[in-house]
Tab-separated table of C-alpha atoms and ligand atoms in Angstrom:
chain	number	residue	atom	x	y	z
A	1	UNK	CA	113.175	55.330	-38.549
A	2	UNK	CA	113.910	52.836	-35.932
A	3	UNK	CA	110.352	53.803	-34.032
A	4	UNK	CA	108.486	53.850	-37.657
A	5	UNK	CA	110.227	50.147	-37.583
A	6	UNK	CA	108.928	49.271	-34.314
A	7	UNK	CA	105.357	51.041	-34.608
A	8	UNK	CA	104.564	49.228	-38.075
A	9	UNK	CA	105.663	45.783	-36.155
A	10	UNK	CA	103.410	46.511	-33.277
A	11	UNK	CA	100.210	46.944	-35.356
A	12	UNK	CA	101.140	43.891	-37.550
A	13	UNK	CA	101.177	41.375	-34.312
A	14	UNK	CA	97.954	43.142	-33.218
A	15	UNK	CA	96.325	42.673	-36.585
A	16	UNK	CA	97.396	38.922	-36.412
A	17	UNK	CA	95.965	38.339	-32.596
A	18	UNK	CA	92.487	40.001	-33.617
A	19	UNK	CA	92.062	37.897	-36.724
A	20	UNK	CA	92.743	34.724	-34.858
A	21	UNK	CA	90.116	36.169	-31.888
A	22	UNK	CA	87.925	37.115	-34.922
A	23	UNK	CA	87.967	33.414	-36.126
A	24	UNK	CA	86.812	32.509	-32.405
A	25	UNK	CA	84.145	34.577	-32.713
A	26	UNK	CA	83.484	33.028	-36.424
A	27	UNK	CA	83.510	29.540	-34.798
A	28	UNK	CA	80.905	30.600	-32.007
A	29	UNK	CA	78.759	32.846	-34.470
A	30	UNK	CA	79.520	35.679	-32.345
A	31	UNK	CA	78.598	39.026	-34.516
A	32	UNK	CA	81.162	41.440	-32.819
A	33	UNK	CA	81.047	44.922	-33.356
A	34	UNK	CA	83.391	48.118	-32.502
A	35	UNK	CA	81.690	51.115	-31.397
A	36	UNK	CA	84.014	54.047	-31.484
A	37	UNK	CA	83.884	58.160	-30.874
A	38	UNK	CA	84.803	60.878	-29.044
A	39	UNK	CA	83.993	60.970	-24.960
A	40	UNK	CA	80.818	62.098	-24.368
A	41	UNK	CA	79.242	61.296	-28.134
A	42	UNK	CA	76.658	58.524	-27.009
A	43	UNK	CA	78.842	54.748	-26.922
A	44	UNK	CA	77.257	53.993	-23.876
A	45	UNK	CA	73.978	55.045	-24.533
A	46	UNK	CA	74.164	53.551	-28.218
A	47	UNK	CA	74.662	49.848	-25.966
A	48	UNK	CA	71.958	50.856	-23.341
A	49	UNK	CA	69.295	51.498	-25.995
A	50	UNK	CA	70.387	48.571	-27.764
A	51	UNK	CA	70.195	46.114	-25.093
A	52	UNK	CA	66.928	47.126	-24.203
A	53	UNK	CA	65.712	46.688	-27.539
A	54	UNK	CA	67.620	43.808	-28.633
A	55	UNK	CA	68.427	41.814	-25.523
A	56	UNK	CA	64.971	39.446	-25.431
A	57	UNK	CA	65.919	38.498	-29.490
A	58	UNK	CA	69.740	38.134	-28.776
A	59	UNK	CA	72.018	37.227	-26.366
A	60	UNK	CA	74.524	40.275	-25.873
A	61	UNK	CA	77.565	40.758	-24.160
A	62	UNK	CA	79.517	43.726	-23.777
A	63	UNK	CA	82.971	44.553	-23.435
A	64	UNK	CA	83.457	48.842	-21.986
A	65	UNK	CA	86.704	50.317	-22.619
A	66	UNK	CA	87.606	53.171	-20.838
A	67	UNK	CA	91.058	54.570	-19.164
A	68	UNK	CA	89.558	54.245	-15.528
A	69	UNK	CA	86.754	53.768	-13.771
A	70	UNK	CA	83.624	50.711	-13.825
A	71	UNK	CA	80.904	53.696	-14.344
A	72	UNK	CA	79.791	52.484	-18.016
A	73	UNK	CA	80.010	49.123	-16.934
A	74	UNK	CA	77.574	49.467	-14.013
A	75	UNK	CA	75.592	51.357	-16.656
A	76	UNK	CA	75.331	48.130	-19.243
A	77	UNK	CA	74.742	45.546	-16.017
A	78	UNK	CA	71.471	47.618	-15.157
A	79	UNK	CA	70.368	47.195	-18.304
A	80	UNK	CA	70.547	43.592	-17.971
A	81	UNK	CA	73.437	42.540	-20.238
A	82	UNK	CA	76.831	40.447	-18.869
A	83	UNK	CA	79.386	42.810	-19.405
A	84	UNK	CA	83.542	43.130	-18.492
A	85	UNK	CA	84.928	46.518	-17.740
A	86	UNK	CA	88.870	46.794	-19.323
A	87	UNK	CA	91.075	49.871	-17.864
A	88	UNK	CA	93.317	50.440	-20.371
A	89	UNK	CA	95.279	52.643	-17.196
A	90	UNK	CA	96.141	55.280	-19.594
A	91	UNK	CA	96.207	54.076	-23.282
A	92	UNK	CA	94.165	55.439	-25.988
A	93	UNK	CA	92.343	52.661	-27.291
A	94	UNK	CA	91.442	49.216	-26.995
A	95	UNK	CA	93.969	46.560	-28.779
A	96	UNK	CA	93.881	42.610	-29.369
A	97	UNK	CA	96.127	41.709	-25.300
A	98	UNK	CA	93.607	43.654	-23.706
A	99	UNK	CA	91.017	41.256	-25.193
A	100	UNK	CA	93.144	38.206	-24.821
A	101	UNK	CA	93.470	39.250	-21.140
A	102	UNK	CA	89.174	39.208	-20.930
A	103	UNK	CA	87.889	37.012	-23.913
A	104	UNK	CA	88.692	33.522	-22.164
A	105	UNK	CA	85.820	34.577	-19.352
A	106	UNK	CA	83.754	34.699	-21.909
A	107	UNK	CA	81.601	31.740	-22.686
A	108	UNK	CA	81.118	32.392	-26.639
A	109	UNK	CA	79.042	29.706	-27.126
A	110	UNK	CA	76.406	31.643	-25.395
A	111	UNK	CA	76.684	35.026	-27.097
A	112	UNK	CA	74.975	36.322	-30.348
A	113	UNK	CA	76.501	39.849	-30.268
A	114	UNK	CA	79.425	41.308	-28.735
A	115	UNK	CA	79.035	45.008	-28.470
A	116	UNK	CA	82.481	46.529	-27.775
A	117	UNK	CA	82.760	50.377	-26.715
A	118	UNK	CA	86.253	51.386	-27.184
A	119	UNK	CA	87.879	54.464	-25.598
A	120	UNK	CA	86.962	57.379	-26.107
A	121	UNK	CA	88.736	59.106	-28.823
A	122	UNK	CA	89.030	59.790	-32.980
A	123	UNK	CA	92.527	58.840	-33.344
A	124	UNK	CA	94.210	55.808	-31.970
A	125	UNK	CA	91.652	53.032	-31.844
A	126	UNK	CA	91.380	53.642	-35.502
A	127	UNK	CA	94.795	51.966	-35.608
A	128	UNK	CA	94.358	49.287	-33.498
A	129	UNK	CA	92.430	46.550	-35.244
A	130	UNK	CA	89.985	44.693	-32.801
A	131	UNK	CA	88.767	41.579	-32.958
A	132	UNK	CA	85.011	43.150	-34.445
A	133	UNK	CA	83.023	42.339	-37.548
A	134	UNK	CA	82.412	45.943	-38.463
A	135	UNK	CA	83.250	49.398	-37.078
A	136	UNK	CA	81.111	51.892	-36.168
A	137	UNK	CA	81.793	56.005	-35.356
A	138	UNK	CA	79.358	58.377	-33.694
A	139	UNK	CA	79.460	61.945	-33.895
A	140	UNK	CA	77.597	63.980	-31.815
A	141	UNK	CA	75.603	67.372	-32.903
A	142	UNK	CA	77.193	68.988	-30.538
A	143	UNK	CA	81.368	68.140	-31.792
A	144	UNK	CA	80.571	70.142	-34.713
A	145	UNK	CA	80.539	68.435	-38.031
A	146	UNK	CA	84.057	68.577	-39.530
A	147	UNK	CA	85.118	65.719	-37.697
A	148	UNK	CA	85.365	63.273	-40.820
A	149	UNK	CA	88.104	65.793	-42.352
A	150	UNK	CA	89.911	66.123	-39.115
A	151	UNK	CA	90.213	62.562	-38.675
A	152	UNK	CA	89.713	61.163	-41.496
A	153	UNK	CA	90.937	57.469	-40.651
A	154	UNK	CA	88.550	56.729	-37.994
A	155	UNK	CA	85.844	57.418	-40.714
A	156	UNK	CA	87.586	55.415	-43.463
A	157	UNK	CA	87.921	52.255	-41.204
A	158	UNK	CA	84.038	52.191	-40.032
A	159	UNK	CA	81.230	50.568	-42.078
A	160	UNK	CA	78.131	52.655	-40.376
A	161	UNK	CA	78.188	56.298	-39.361
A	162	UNK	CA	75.883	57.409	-36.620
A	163	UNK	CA	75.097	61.046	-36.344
A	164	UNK	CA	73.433	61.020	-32.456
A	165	UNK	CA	71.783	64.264	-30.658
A	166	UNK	CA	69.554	65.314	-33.141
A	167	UNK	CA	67.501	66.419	-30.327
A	168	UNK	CA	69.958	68.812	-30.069
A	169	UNK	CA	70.116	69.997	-33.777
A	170	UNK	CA	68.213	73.373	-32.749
A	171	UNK	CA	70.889	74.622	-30.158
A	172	UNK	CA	73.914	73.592	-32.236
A	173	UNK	CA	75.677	74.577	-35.046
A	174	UNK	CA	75.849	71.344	-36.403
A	175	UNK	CA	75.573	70.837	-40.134
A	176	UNK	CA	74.368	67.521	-41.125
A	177	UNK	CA	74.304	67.927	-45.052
A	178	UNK	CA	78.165	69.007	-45.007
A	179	UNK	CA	78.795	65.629	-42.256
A	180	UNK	CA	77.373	63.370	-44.850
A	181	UNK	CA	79.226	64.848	-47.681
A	182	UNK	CA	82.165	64.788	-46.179
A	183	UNK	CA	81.862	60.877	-45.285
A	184	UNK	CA	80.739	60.391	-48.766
A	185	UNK	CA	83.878	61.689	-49.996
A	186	UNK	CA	86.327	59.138	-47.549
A	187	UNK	CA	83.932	56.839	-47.962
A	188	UNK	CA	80.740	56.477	-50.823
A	189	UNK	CA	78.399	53.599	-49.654
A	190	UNK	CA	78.364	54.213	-45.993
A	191	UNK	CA	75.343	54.451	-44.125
A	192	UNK	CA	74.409	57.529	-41.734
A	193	UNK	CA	72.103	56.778	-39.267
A	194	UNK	CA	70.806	59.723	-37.651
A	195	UNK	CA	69.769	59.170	-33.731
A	196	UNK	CA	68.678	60.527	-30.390
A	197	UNK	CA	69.571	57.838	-27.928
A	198	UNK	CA	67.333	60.283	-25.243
A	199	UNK	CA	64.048	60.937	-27.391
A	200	UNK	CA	65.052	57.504	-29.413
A	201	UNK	CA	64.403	59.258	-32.741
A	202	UNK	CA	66.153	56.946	-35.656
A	203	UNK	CA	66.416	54.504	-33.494
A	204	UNK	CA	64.683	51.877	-35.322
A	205	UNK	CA	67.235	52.507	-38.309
A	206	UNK	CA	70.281	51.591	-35.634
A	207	UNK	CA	68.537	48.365	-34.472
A	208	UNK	CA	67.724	47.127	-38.576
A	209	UNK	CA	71.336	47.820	-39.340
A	210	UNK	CA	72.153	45.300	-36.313
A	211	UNK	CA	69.300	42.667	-36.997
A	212	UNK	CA	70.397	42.609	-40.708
A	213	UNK	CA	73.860	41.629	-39.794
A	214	UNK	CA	72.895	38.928	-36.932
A	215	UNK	CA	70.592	37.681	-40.225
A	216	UNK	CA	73.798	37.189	-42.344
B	1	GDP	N1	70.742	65.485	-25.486
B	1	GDP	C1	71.236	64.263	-25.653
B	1	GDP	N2	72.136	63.778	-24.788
B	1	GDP	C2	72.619	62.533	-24.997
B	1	GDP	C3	72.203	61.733	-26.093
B	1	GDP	N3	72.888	60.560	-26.049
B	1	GDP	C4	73.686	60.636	-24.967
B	1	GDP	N4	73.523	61.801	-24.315
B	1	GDP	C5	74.196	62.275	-23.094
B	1	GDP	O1	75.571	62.512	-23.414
B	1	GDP	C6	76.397	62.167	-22.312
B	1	GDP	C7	77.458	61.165	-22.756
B	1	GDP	O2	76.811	59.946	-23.170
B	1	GDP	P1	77.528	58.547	-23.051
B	1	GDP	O3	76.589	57.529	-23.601
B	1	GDP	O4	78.048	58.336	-21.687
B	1	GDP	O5	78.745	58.783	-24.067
B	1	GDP	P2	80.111	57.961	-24.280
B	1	GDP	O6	81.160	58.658	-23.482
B	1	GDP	O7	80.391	58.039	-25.745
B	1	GDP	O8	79.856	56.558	-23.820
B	1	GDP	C8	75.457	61.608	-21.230
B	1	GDP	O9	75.169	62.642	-20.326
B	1	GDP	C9	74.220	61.212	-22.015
B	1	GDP	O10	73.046	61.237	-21.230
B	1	GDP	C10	71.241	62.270	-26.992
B	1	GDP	O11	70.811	61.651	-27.982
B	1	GDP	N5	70.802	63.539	-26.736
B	2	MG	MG1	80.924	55.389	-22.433
């Protein structure tokens, strides 16, 4: 009971430290959004494509979460975009220290969007509330689509679903009608945005779902 105690404290003080870094944001009219998933479903390549198409209208920075390593880091800089790397040495997720620890190198004032790629997983950084206007989940064709009833959470807390690898849909045994429906079900409004960040099919849907919300 005592942990339960603990646990329910811990999220409550992160909850409170990424509202007041979400009213940052708010004062800087930052739009700052959380791109979760599984390793390997597309984050990175989500931000590459973006930047590319986005970068000239908007000023992006990027924040890459991962457990070790600068690779997707050195991935966003090529593409252009300032960018800080957090190792989270080990934890599951991203949470609202870790972005204490990088958000005063960041000159706000200066940034439009603020593309964060959390690490790479369906459970925990559901539970850690980040400092983000809206969520975001990709599944990949090739995870199989009963993700959204495995882990259900990570589905309820995003506001856009992206389905990516569709170029893969042939190989797979990925059904997209049963995905949908079962994201419907935790969730009725969301959108689904089916992609291929390699043959950039959908794409266009992805970057009108952005420019809408940089409109707002
Ligand atoms: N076939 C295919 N491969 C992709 C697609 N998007 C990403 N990949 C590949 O999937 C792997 C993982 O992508 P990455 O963006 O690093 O995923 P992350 O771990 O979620 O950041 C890389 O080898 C990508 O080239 C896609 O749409 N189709
Ligand atoms: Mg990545």
């Amino acid at each position: 009971m005592a942990e339960i105690r603990i646990m329910r404290r811990v999220l409550a003080s992160n909850d409170a430290l990424a509202s007041s870094q979400l009213e940052e944001l708010d004062r800087n009219n930052v739009l700052s959004i959380n791109i979760m998933s599984g390793p390997g479903s597309g984050k990175t390549s989500l931000i590459e494509r973006t930047i590319e198409a986005l970068g000239k209208k908007c000023r992006i920075y990027v924040i890459e979460g991962d457990i070790q390593s600068n690779l997707d880091a050195e991935r966003v800089a090529a593409k252009g975009a300032p960018v800080t790397q957090i190792n989270t040495q080990g934890a599951c997720h991203l949470d609202g220290m870790m972005m204490a620890s990088v958000f005063p190198q960041i000159d706000f004032p200066n940034v439009d969007l603020l593309l964060i790629e959390n690490v790479g997983n369906l459970v925990c950084p559901a539970e850690f509330t980040l400092p983000a206007h809206y969520n975001v989940t990709i599944v990949s064709t090739a995870e199989g689509s009963d993700k959204p009833v495995k882990y259900p959470l990570m589905f309820t807390k995003s506001d856009a679903v992206i389905i990516n690898k569709i170029d893969l849909l042939p190989y797979v045994n990925f059904d997209i009608g049963e995905l949908i429906l079962a994201v419907h079900k935790l969730k009725p409004e969301i959108p689904v945005i089916q992609i291929s960040t390699k043959t950039r099919a959908g794409m266009d849907e992805w970057f009108a779902w952005i420019e809408e919300k940089l409109a707002v």
